[in-house]
Coordinates of C-alpha atoms and ligand atoms in Angstrom, one line a residue:
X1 CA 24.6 -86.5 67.0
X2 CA 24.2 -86.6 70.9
X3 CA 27.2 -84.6 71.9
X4 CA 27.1 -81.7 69.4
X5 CA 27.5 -78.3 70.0
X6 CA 23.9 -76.1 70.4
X7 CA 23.6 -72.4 69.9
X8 CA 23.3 -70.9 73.8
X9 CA 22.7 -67.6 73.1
X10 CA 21.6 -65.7 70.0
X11 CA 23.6 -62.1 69.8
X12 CA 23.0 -60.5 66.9
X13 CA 19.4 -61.8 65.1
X14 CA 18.2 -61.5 61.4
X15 CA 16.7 -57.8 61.8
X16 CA 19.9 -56.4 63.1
X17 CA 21.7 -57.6 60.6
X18 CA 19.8 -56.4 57.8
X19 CA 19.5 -53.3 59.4
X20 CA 23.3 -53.1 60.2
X21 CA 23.7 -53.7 56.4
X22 CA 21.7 -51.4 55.2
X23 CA 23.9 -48.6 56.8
X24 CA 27.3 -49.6 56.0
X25 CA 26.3 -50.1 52.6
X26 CA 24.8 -46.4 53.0
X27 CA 28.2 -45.4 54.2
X28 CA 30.0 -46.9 51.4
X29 CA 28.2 -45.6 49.1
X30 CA 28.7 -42.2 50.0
X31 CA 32.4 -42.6 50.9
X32 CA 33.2 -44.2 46.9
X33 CA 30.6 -42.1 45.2
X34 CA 31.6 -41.4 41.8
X35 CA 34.1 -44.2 41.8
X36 CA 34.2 -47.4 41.0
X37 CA 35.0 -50.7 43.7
X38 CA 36.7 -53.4 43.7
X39 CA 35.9 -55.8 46.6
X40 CA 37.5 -59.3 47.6
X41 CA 35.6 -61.4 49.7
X42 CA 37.3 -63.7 52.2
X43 CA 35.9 -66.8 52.0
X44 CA 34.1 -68.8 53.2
X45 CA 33.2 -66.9 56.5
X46 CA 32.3 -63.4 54.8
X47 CA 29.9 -64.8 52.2
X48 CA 26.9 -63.6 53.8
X49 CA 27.5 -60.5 54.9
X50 CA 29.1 -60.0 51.6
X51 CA 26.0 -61.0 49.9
X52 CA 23.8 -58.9 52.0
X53 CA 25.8 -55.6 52.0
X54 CA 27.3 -55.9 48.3
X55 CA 23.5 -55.7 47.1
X56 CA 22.8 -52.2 48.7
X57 CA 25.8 -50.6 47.5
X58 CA 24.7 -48.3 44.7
X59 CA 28.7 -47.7 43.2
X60 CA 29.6 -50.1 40.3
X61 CA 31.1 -52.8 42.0
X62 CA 33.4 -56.0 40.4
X63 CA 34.0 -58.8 43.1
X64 CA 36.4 -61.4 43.4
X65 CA 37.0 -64.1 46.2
X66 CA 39.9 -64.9 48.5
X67 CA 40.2 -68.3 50.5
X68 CA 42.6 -68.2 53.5
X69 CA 42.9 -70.8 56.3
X70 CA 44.2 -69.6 59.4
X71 CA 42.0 -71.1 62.6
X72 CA 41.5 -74.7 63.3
X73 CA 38.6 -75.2 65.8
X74 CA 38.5 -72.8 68.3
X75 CA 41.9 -71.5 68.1
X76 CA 43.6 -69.2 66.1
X77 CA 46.9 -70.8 64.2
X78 CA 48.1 -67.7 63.6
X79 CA 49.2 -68.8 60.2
X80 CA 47.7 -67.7 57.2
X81 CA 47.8 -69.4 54.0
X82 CA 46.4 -68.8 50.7
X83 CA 44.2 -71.2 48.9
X84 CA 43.0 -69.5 46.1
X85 CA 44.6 -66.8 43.7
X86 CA 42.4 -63.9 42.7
X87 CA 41.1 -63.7 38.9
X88 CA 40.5 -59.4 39.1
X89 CA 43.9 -57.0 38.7
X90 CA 43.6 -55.0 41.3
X91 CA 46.6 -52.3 40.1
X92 CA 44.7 -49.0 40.4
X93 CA 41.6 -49.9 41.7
X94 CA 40.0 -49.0 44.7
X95 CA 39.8 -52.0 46.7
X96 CA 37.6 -52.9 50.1
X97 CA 38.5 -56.0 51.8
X98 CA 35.5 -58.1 53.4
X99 CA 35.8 -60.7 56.2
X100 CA 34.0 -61.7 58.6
X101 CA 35.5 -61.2 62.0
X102 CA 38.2 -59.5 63.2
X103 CA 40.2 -61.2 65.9
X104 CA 43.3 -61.4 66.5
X105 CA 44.0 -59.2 63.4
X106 CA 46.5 -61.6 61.8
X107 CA 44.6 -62.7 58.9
X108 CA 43.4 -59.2 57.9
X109 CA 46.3 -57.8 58.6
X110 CA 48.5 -60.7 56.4
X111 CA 45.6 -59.9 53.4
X112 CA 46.0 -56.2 53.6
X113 CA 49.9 -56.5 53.4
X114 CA 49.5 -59.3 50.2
X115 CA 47.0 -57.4 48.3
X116 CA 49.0 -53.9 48.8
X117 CA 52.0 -55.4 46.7
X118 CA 49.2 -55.4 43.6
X119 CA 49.1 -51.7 43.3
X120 CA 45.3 -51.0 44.0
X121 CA 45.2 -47.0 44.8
X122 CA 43.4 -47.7 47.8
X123 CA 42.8 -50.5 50.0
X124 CA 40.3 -50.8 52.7
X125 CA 38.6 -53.4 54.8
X126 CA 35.1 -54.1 56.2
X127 CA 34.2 -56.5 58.9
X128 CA 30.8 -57.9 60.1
X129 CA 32.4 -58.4 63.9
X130 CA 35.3 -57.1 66.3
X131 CA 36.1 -59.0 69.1
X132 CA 36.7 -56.9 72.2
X133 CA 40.0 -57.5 73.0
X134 CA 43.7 -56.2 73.2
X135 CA 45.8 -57.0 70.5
X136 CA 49.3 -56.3 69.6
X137 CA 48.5 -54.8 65.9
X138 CA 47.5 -51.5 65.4
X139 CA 45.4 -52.0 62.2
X140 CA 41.9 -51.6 62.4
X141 CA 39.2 -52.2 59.8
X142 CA 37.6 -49.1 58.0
X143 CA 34.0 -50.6 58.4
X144 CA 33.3 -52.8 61.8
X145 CA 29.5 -54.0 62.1
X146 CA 29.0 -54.8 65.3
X147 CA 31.6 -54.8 68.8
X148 CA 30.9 -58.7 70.4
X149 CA 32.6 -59.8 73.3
X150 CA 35.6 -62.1 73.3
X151 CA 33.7 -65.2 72.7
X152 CA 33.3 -67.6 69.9
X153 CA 30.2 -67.1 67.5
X154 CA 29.1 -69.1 64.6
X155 CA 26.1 -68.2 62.1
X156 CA 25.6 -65.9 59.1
X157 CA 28.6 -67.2 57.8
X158 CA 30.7 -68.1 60.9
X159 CA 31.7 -71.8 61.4
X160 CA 32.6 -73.9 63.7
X161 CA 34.6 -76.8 62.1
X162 CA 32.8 -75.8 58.9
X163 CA 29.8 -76.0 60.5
X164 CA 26.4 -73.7 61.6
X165 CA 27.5 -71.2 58.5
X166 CA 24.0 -71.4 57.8
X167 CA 22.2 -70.3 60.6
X168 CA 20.8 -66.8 59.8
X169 CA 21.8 -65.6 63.1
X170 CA 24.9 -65.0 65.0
X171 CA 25.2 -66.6 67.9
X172 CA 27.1 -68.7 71.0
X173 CA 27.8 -71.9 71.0
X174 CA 27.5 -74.4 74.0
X175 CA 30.2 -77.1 74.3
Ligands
IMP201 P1 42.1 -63.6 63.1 O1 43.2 -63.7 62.1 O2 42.6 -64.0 64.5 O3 41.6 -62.2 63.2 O4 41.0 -64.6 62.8 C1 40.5 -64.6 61.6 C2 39.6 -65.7 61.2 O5 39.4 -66.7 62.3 C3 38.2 -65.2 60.9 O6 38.2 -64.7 59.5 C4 37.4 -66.4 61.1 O7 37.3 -67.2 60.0 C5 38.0 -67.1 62.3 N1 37.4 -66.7 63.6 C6 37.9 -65.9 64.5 N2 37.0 -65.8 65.6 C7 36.0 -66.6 65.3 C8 34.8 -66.9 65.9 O8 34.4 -66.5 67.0 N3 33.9 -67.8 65.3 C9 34.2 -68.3 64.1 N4 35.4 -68.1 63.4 C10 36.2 -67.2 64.0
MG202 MG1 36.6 -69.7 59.8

């Protein structure tokens, strides 16, 4: 295709990302030891950085998956819906939250609230990127991997109309 997008600009590359997994799963780790985790993966944008991270976490973990759409092209709709219905009870279990990029906040934020009303006796939330920029929430994740810029990234996960997900970077697109 002639007029597709092309990566401009790589931010974050393989190594970093390992390396950046390898010490939030540390952290994790230490901050559940002796319990046992419940994480729910928000697909399809977390699912590897989920992959990555869940496999250095040395707490008994069970996982389930969460489909929300919320962002059409390069803007956020700021409506979240919920395509898929989890298969784990979560009612007194300590849950962490995984997504891949914390934006506006809104679908975070709208997951949080939905999976509270389960019971779990914690809740907490884990994010591979932060955009740098002012929001009107006050919720922040526990776990933030890396600060970008206010840009939009695709790669390791991130997509841009469903595509560049598989890119094992993350990085800028040109238009
Ligand atoms: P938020 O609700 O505005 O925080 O946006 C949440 C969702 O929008 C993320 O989970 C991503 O799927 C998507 N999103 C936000 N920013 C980007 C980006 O820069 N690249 C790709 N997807 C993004
Ligand atoms: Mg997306």
């Amino acid at each position: 295709m002639c007029n597709s997008p092309r990566i401009s600009k790589i931010i974050i590359d393989e190594d970093e990302l390992e390396v950046r997994c390898e010490e939030l799963a540390a952290q994790i780790s230490k901050n559940y030891e002796g319990k046992r985790l419940t994480v729910i993966v928000v697909m399809n944008g977390a699912i590897f950085f989920a992959v990555d991270l869940l496999k250095r976490i040395s707490v008994p973990v069970q996982f389930d998956t969460l489909s929300v759409s919320s962002y059409i092209g390069t803007e956020s709709s700021k409506q979240v819906r919920l395509r898929t219905k989890l298969k784990l009870k979560l009612e007194n279990e300590n849950v962490l939250v995984i997504d891949d990029i914390f934006d506006t906040g809104s679908t975070l934020g709208w997951i949080t609230e939905y999976l509270n009303k389960k019971n779990p006796s914690s809740i907490g939330t884990c994010v591979l990127l932060s955009k740098n920029k002012s929001r009107t929430t006050d919720f922040i994740p526990d776990y933030i991997g890396f600060e970008i810029a206010n840009e939009f990234v695709v790669g390791y996960g991130l997509d841009y109309n469903e595509l560049f997900r598989n890119l094992p970077h993350v990085g800028v697109l040109q238009f």
